PDB file of C-alpha atoms in Angstrom:
ATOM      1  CA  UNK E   1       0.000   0.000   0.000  1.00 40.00           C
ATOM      2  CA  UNK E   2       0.827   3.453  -1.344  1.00 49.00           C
ATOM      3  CA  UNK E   3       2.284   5.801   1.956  1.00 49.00           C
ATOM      4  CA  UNK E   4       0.252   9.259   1.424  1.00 48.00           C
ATOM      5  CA  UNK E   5       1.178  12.207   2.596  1.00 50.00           C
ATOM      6  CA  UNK E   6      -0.416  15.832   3.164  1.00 54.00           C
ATOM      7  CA  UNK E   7      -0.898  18.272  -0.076  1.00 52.00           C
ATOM      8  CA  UNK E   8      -1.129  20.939   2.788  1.00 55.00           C
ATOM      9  CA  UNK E   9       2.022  20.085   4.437  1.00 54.00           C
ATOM     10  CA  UNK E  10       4.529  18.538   2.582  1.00 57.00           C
ATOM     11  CA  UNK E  11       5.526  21.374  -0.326  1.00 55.00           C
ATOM     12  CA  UNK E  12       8.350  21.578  -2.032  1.00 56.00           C
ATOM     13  CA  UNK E  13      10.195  24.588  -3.169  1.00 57.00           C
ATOM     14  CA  UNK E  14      11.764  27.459  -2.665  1.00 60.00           C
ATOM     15  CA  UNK E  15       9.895  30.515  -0.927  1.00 63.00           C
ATOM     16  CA  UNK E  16       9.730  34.032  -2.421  1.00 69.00           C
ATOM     17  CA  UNK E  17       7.555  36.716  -2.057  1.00 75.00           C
ATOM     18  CA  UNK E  18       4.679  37.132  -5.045  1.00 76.00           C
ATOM     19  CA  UNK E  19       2.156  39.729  -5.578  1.00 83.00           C
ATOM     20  CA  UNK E  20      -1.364  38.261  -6.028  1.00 86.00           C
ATOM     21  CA  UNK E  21      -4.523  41.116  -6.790  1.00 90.00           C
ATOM     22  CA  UNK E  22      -7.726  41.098  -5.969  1.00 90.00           C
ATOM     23  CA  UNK E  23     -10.713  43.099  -8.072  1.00 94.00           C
ATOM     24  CA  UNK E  24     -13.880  43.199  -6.739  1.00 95.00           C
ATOM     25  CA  UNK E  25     -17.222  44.604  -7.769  1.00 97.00           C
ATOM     26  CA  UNK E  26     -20.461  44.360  -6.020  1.00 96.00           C
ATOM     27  CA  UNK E  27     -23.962  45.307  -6.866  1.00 97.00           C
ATOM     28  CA  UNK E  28     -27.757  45.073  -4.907  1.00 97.00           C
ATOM     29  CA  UNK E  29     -30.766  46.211  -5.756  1.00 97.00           C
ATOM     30  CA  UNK E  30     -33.792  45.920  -3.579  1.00 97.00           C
ATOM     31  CA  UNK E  31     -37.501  47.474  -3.785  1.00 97.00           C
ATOM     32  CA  UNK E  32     -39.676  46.937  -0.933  1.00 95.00           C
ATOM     33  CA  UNK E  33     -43.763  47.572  -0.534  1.00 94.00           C
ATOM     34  CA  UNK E  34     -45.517  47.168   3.153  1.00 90.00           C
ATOM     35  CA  UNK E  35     -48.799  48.488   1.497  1.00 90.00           C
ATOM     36  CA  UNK E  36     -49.360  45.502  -1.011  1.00 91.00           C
ATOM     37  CA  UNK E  37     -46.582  43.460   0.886  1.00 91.00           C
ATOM     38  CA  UNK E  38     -44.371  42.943  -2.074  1.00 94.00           C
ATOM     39  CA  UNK E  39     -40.553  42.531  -1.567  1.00 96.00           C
ATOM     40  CA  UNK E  40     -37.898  41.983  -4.089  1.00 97.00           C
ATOM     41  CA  UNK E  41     -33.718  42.360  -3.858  1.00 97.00           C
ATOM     42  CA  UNK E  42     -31.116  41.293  -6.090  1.00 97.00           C
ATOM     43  CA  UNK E  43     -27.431  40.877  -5.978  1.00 97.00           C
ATOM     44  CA  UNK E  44     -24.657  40.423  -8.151  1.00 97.00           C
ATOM     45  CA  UNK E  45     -20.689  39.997  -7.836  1.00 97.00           C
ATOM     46  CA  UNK E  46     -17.376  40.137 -10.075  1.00 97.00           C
ATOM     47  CA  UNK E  47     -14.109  39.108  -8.644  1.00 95.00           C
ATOM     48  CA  UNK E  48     -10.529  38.479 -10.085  1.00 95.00           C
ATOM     49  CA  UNK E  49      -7.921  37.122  -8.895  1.00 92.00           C
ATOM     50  CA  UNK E  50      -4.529  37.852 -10.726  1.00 91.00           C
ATOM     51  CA  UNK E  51      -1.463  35.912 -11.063  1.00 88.00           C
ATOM     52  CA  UNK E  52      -2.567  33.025  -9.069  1.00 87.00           C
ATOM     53  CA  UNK E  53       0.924  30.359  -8.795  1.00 85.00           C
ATOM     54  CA  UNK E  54       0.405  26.583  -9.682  1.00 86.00           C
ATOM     55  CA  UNK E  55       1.642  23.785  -8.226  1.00 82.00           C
ATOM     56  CA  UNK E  56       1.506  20.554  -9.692  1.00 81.00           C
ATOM     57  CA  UNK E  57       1.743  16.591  -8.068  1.00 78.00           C
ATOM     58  CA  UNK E  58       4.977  14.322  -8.227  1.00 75.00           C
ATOM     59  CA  UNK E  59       4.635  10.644  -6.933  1.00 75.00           C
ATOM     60  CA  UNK E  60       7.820   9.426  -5.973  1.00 76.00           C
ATOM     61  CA  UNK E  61       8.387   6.545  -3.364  1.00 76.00           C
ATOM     62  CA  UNK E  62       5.290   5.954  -2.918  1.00 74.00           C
ATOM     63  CA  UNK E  63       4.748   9.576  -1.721  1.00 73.00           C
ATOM     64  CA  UNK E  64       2.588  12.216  -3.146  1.00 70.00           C
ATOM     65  CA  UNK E  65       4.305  15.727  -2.951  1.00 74.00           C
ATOM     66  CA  UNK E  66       2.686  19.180  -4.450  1.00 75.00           C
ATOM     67  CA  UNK E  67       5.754  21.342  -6.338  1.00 76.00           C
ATOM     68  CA  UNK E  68       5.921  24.795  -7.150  1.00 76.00           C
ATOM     69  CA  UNK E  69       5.589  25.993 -10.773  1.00 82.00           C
ATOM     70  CA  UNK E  70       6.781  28.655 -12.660  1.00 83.00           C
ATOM     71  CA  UNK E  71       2.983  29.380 -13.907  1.00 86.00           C
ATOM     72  CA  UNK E  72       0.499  30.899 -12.791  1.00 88.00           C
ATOM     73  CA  UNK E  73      -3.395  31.947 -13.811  1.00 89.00           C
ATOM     74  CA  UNK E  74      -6.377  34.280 -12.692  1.00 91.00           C
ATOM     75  CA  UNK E  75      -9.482  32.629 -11.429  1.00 92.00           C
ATOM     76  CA  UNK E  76     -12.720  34.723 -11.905  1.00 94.00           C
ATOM     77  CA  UNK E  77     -15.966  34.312  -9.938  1.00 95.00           C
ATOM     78  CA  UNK E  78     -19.553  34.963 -10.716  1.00 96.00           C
ATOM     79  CA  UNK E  79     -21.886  35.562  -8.201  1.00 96.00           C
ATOM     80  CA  UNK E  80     -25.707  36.164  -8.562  1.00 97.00           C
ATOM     81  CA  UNK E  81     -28.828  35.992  -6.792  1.00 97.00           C
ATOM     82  CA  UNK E  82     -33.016  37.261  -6.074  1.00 97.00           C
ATOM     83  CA  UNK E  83     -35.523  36.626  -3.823  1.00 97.00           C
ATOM     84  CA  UNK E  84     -38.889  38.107  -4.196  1.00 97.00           C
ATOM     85  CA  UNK E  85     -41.810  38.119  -1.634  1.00 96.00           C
ATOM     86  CA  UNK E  86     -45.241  38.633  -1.601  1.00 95.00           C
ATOM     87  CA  UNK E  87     -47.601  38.510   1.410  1.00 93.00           C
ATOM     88  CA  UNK E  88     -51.409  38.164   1.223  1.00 92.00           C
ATOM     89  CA  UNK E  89     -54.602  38.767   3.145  1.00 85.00           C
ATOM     90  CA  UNK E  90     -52.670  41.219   6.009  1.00 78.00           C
ATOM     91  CA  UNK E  91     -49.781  38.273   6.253  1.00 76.00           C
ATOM     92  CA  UNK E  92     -52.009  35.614   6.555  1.00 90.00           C
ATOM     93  CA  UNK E  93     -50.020  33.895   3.625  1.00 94.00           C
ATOM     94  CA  UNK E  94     -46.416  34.597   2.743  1.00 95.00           C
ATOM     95  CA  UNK E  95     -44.607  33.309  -0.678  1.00 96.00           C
ATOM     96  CA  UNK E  96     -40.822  33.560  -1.342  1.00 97.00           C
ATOM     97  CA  UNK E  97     -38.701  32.272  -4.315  1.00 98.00           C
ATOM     98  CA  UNK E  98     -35.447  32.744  -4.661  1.00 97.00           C
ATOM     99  CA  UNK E  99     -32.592  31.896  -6.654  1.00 97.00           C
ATOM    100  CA  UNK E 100     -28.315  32.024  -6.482  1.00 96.00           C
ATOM    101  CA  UNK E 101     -26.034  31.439  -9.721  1.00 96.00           C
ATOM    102  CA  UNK E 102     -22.120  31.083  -9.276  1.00 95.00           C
ATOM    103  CA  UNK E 103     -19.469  30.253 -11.698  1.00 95.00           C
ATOM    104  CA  UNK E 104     -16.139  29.814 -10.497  1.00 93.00           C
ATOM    105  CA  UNK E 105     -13.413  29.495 -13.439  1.00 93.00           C
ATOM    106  CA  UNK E 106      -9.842  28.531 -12.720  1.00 88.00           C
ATOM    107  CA  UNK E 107      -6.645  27.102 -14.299  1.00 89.00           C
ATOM    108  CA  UNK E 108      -4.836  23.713 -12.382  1.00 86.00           C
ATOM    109  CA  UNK E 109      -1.682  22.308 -13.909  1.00 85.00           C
ATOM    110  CA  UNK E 110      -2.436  18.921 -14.727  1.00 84.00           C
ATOM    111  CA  UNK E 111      -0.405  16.474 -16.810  1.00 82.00           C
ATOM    112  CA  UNK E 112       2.686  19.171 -17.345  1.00 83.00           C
ATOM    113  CA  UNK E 113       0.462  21.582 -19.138  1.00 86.00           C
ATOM    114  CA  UNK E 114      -2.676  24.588 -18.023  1.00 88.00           C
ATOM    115  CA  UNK E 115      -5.799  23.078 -18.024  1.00 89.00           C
ATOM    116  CA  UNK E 116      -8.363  25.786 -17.814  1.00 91.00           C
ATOM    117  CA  UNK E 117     -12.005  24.759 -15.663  1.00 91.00           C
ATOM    118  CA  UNK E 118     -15.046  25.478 -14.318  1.00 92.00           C
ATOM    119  CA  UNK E 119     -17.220  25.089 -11.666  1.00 92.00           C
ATOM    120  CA  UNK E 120     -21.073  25.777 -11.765  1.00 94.00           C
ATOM    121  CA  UNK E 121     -23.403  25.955  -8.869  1.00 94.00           C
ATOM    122  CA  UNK E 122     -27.078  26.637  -9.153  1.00 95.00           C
ATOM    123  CA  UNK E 123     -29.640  26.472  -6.616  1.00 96.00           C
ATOM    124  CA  UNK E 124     -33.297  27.697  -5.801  1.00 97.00           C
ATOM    125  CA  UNK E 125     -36.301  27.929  -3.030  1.00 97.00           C
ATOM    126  CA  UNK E 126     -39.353  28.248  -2.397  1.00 97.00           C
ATOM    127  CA  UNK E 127     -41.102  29.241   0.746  1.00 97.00           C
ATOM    128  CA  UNK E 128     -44.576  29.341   2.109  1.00 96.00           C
ATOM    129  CA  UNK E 129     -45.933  30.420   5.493  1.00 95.00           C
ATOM    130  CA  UNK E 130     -49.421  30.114   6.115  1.00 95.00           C
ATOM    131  CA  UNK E 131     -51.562  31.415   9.601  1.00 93.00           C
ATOM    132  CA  UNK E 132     -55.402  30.904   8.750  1.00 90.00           C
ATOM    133  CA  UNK E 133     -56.311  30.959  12.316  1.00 90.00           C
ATOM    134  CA  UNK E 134     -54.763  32.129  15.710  1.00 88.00           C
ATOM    135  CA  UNK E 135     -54.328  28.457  16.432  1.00 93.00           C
ATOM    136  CA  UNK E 136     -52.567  26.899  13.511  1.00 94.00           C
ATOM    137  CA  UNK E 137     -49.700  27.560  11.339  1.00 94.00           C
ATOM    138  CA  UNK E 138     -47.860  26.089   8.572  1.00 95.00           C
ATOM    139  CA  UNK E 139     -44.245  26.558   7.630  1.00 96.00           C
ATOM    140  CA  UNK E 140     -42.994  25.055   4.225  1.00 96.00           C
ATOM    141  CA  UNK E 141     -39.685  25.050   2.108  1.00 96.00           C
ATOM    142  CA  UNK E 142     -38.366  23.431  -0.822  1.00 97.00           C
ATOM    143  CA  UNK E 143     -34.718  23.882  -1.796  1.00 96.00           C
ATOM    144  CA  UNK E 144     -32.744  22.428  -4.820  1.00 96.00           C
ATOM    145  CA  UNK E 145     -29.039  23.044  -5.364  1.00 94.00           C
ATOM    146  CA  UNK E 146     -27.711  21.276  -8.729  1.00 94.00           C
ATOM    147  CA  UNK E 147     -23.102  21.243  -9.037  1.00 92.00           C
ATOM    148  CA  UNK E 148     -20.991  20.316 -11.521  1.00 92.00           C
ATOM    149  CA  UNK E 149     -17.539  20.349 -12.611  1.00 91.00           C
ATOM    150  CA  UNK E 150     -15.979  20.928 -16.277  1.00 92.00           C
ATOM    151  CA  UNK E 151     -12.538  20.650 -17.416  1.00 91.00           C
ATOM    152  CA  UNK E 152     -12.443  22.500 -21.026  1.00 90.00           C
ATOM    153  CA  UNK E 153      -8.799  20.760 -21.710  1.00 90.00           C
ATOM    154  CA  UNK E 154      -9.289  17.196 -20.655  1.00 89.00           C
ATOM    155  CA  UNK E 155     -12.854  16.787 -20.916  1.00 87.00           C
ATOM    156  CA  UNK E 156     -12.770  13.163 -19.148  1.00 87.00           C
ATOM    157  CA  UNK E 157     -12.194  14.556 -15.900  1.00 85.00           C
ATOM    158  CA  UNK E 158     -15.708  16.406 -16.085  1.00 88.00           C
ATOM    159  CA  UNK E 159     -18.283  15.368 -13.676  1.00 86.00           C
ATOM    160  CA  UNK E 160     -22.181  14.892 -14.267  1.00 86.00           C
ATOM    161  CA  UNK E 161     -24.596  16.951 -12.566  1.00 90.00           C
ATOM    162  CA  UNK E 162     -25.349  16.588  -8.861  1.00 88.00           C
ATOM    163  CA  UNK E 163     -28.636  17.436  -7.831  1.00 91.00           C
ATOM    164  CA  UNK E 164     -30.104  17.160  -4.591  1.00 91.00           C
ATOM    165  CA  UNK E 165     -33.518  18.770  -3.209  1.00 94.00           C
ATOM    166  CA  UNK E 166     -34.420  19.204   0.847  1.00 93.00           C
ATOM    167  CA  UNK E 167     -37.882  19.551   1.764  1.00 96.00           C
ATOM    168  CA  UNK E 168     -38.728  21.077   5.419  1.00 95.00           C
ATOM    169  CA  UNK E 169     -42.364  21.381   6.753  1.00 96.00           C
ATOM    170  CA  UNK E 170     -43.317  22.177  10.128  1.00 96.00           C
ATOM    171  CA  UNK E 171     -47.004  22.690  11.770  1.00 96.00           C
ATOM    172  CA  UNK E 172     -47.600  24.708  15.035  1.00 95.00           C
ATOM    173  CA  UNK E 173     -50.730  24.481  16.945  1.00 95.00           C
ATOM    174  CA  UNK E 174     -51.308  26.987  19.439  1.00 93.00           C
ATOM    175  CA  UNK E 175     -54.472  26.110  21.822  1.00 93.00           C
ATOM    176  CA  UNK E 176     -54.201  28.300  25.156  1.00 90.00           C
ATOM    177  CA  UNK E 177     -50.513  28.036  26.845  1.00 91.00           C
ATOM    178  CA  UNK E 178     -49.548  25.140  24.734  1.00 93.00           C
ATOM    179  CA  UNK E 179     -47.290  24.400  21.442  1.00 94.00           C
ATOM    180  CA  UNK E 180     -47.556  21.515  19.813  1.00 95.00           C
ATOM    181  CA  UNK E 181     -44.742  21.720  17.105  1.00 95.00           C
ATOM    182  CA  UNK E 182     -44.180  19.006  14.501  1.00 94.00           C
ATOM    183  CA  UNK E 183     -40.911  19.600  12.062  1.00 94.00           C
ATOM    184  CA  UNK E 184     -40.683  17.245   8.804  1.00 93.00           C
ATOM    185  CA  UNK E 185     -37.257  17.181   6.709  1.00 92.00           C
ATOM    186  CA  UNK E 186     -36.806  14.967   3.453  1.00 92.00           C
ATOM    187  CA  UNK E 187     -33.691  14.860   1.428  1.00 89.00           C
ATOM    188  CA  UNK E 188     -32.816  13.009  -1.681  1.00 89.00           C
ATOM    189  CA  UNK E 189     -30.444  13.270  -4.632  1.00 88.00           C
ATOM    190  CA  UNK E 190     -29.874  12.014  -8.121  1.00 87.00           C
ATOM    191  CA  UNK E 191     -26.462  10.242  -6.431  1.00 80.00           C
ATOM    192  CA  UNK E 192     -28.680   6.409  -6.792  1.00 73.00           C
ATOM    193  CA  UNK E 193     -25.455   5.550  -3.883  1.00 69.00           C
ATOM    194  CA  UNK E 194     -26.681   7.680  -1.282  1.00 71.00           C
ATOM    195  CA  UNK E 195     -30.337   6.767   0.454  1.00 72.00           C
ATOM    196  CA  UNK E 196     -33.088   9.253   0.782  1.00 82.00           C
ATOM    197  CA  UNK E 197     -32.999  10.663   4.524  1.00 85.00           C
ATOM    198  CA  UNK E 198     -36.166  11.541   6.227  1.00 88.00           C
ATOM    199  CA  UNK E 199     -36.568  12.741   9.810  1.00 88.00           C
ATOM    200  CA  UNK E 200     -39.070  13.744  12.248  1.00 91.00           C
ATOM    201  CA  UNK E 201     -39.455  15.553  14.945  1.00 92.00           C
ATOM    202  CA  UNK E 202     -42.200  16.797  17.776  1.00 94.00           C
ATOM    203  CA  UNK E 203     -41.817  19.198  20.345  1.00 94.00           C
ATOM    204  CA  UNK E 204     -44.685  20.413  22.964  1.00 95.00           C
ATOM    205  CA  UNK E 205     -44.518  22.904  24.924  1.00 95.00           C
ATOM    206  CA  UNK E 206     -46.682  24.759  28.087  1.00 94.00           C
ATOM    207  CA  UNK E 207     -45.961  28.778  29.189  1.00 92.00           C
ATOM    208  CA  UNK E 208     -47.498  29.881  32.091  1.00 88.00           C
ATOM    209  CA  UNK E 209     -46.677  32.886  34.161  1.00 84.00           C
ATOM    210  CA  UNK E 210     -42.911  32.719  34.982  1.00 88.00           C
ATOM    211  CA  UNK E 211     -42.023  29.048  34.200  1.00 91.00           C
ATOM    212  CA  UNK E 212     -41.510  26.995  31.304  1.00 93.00           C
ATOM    213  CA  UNK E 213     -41.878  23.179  30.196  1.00 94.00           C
ATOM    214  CA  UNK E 214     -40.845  21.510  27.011  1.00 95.00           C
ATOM    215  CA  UNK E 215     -41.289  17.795  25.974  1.00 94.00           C
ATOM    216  CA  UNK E 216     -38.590  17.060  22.653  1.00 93.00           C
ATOM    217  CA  UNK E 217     -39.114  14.475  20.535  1.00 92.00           C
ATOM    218  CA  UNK E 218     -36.359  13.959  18.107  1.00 88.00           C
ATOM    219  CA  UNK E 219     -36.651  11.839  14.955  1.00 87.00           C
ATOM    220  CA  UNK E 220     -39.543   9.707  16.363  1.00 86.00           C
ATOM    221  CA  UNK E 221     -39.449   8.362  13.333  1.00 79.00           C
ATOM    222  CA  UNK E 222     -37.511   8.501   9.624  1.00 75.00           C
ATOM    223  CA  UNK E 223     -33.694   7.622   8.838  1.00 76.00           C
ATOM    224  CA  UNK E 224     -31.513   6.304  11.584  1.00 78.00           C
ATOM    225  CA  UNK E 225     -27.634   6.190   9.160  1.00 75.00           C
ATOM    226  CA  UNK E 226     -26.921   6.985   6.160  1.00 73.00           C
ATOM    227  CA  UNK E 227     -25.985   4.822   3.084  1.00 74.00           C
ATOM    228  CA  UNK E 228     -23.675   4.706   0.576  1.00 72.00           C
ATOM    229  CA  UNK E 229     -23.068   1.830  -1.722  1.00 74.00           C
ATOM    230  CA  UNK E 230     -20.567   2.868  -4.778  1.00 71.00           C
ATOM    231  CA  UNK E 231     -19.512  -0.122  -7.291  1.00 69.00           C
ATOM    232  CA  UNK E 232     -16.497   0.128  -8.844  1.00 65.00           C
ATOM    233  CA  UNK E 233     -14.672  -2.006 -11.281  1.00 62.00           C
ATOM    234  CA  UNK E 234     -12.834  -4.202  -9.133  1.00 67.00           C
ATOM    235  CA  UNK E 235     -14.522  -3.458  -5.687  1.00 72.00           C
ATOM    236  CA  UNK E 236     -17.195  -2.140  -3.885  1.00 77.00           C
ATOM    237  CA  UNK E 237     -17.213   0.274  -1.293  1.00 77.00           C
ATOM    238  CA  UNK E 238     -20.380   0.594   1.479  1.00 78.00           C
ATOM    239  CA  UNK E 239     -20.664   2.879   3.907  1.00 79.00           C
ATOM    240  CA  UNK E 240     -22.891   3.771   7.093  1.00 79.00           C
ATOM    241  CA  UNK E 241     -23.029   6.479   8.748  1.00 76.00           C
ATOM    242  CA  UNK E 242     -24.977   7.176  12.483  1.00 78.00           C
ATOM    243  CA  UNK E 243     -27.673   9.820  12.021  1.00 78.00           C
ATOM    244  CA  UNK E 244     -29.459  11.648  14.505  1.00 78.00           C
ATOM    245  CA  UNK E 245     -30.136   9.349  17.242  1.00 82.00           C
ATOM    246  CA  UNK E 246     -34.063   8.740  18.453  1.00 85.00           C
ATOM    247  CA  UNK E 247     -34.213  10.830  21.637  1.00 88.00           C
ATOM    248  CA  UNK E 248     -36.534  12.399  24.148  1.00 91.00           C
ATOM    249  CA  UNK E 249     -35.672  15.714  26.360  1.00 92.00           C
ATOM    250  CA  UNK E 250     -37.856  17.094  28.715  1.00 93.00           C
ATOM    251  CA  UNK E 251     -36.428  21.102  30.042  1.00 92.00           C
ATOM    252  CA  UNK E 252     -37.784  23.122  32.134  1.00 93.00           C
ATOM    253  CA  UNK E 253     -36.953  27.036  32.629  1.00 92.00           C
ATOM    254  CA  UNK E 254     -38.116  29.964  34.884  1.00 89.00           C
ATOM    255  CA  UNK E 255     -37.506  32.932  36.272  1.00 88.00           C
ATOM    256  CA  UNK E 256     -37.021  33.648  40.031  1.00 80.00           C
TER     257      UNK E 256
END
């Protein structure tokens, strides 16, 4: 077996000092309404980095080391994102979708030469909050981030999109000094290695005067570990991970 060491720590080459710049532009926007409870802001970022030094990857004795190179590159960065708002009947009902962009584009030295690449991360929400009486609520969002990696030289170390969505809800019911509050999380992926993860949770909770008491419930019921299974040609490779443990807390709190 191969001994591996550090990228971080073991570098080779001789130190100098080099002068690396930064350029940065930043932009928001944002329009707000309480009388028709409409919201809206945007954002939106530029930065380069100049003169960036590569290092590229020697195996030698069945060590890995990371060497200094005479090259070097600017990375550039991308950065944009919105959320708009709108609440109805007096903020009875609240909608939000949103959105963030990024592209981050970079040079690595790879097989003795610049290979110029790309990183691309998308995601997107949507919200919901929902009071139709004094006693109930609802609390809903949806979130969906999508990755993926591109290498414009040697296009077979490009990666596929990874998606993967997260659902939350949670209901409140509010009858006199009590809370009943029951939280609901789902998460799944287009990795077919990695299970879907679902949790629940229930908390309840009583307010009177100057004291406090709170029953917690935690994941009563859902995922207990995660999975991965990966198959590769010669091998395959399964792991488990421990979740969030099935558990019960009861806490009190007051004032003297």
């Amino acid at each position: 077996m191969a001994y591996y060491r550090s990228y971080a720590t073991r570098i080779e080459g001789n130190g100098k000092l080099c002068f690396i710049s930064y350029d940065n532009v930043d932009g928001k926007l944002e329009y707000s309404n309480p009388n028709i409870g409409l919201f809206f802001n945007a954002r939106g970022s530029y930065t380069l980095i100049n003169d960036v030094p590569l290092f590229g990857y020697r195996y030698e004795n069945n060590i890995y080391s990371i060497v200094a190179t005479p090259q070097k590159a600017n990375n550039r960065q991308v950065l944009a994102s919105a959320e708009l708002s709108k609440a109805f009947g007096y903020g009875k009902l609240t909608m939000t979708i949103g959105a963030d962009a990024m592209r981050h584009d970079y040079k690595a030295w790879i097989s003795e030469q610049v290979a110029d690449g790309y990183v691309d991360n998308y995601s997107a929400k949507f919200q919901v909050a929902f009071i139709p009486t004094p006693l109930f609520s609802l609390e809903g969002k949806s979130t969906f981030h999508e990755s993926k990696y591109t290498n414009k030289t040697f296009r077979s170390l490009s990666s596929s999109p990874l998606r993967s969505f997260k659902h939350n809800l949670t209901m409140n019911f509010m009858p006199g000094n009590f809370l009943f509050a029951w939280t609901h999380e789902l998460y799944h992926s287009n990795d077919h290695s990695v299970s879907h993860t679902y949790f629940s949770d229930l908390k309840c909770t009583y307010t009177h005067k100057r004291y406090e008491i709170s029953f917690m419930a935690n994941n009563i019921f859902g995922s207990k570990k995660y999975e991965r299974n990966v198959v590769y040609s010669s091998t395959i490779q399964y792991t488990v991970n421990s979740l969030r443990p099935r558990e019960f807390m009861l806490e009190v709190s007051f004032s003297l």
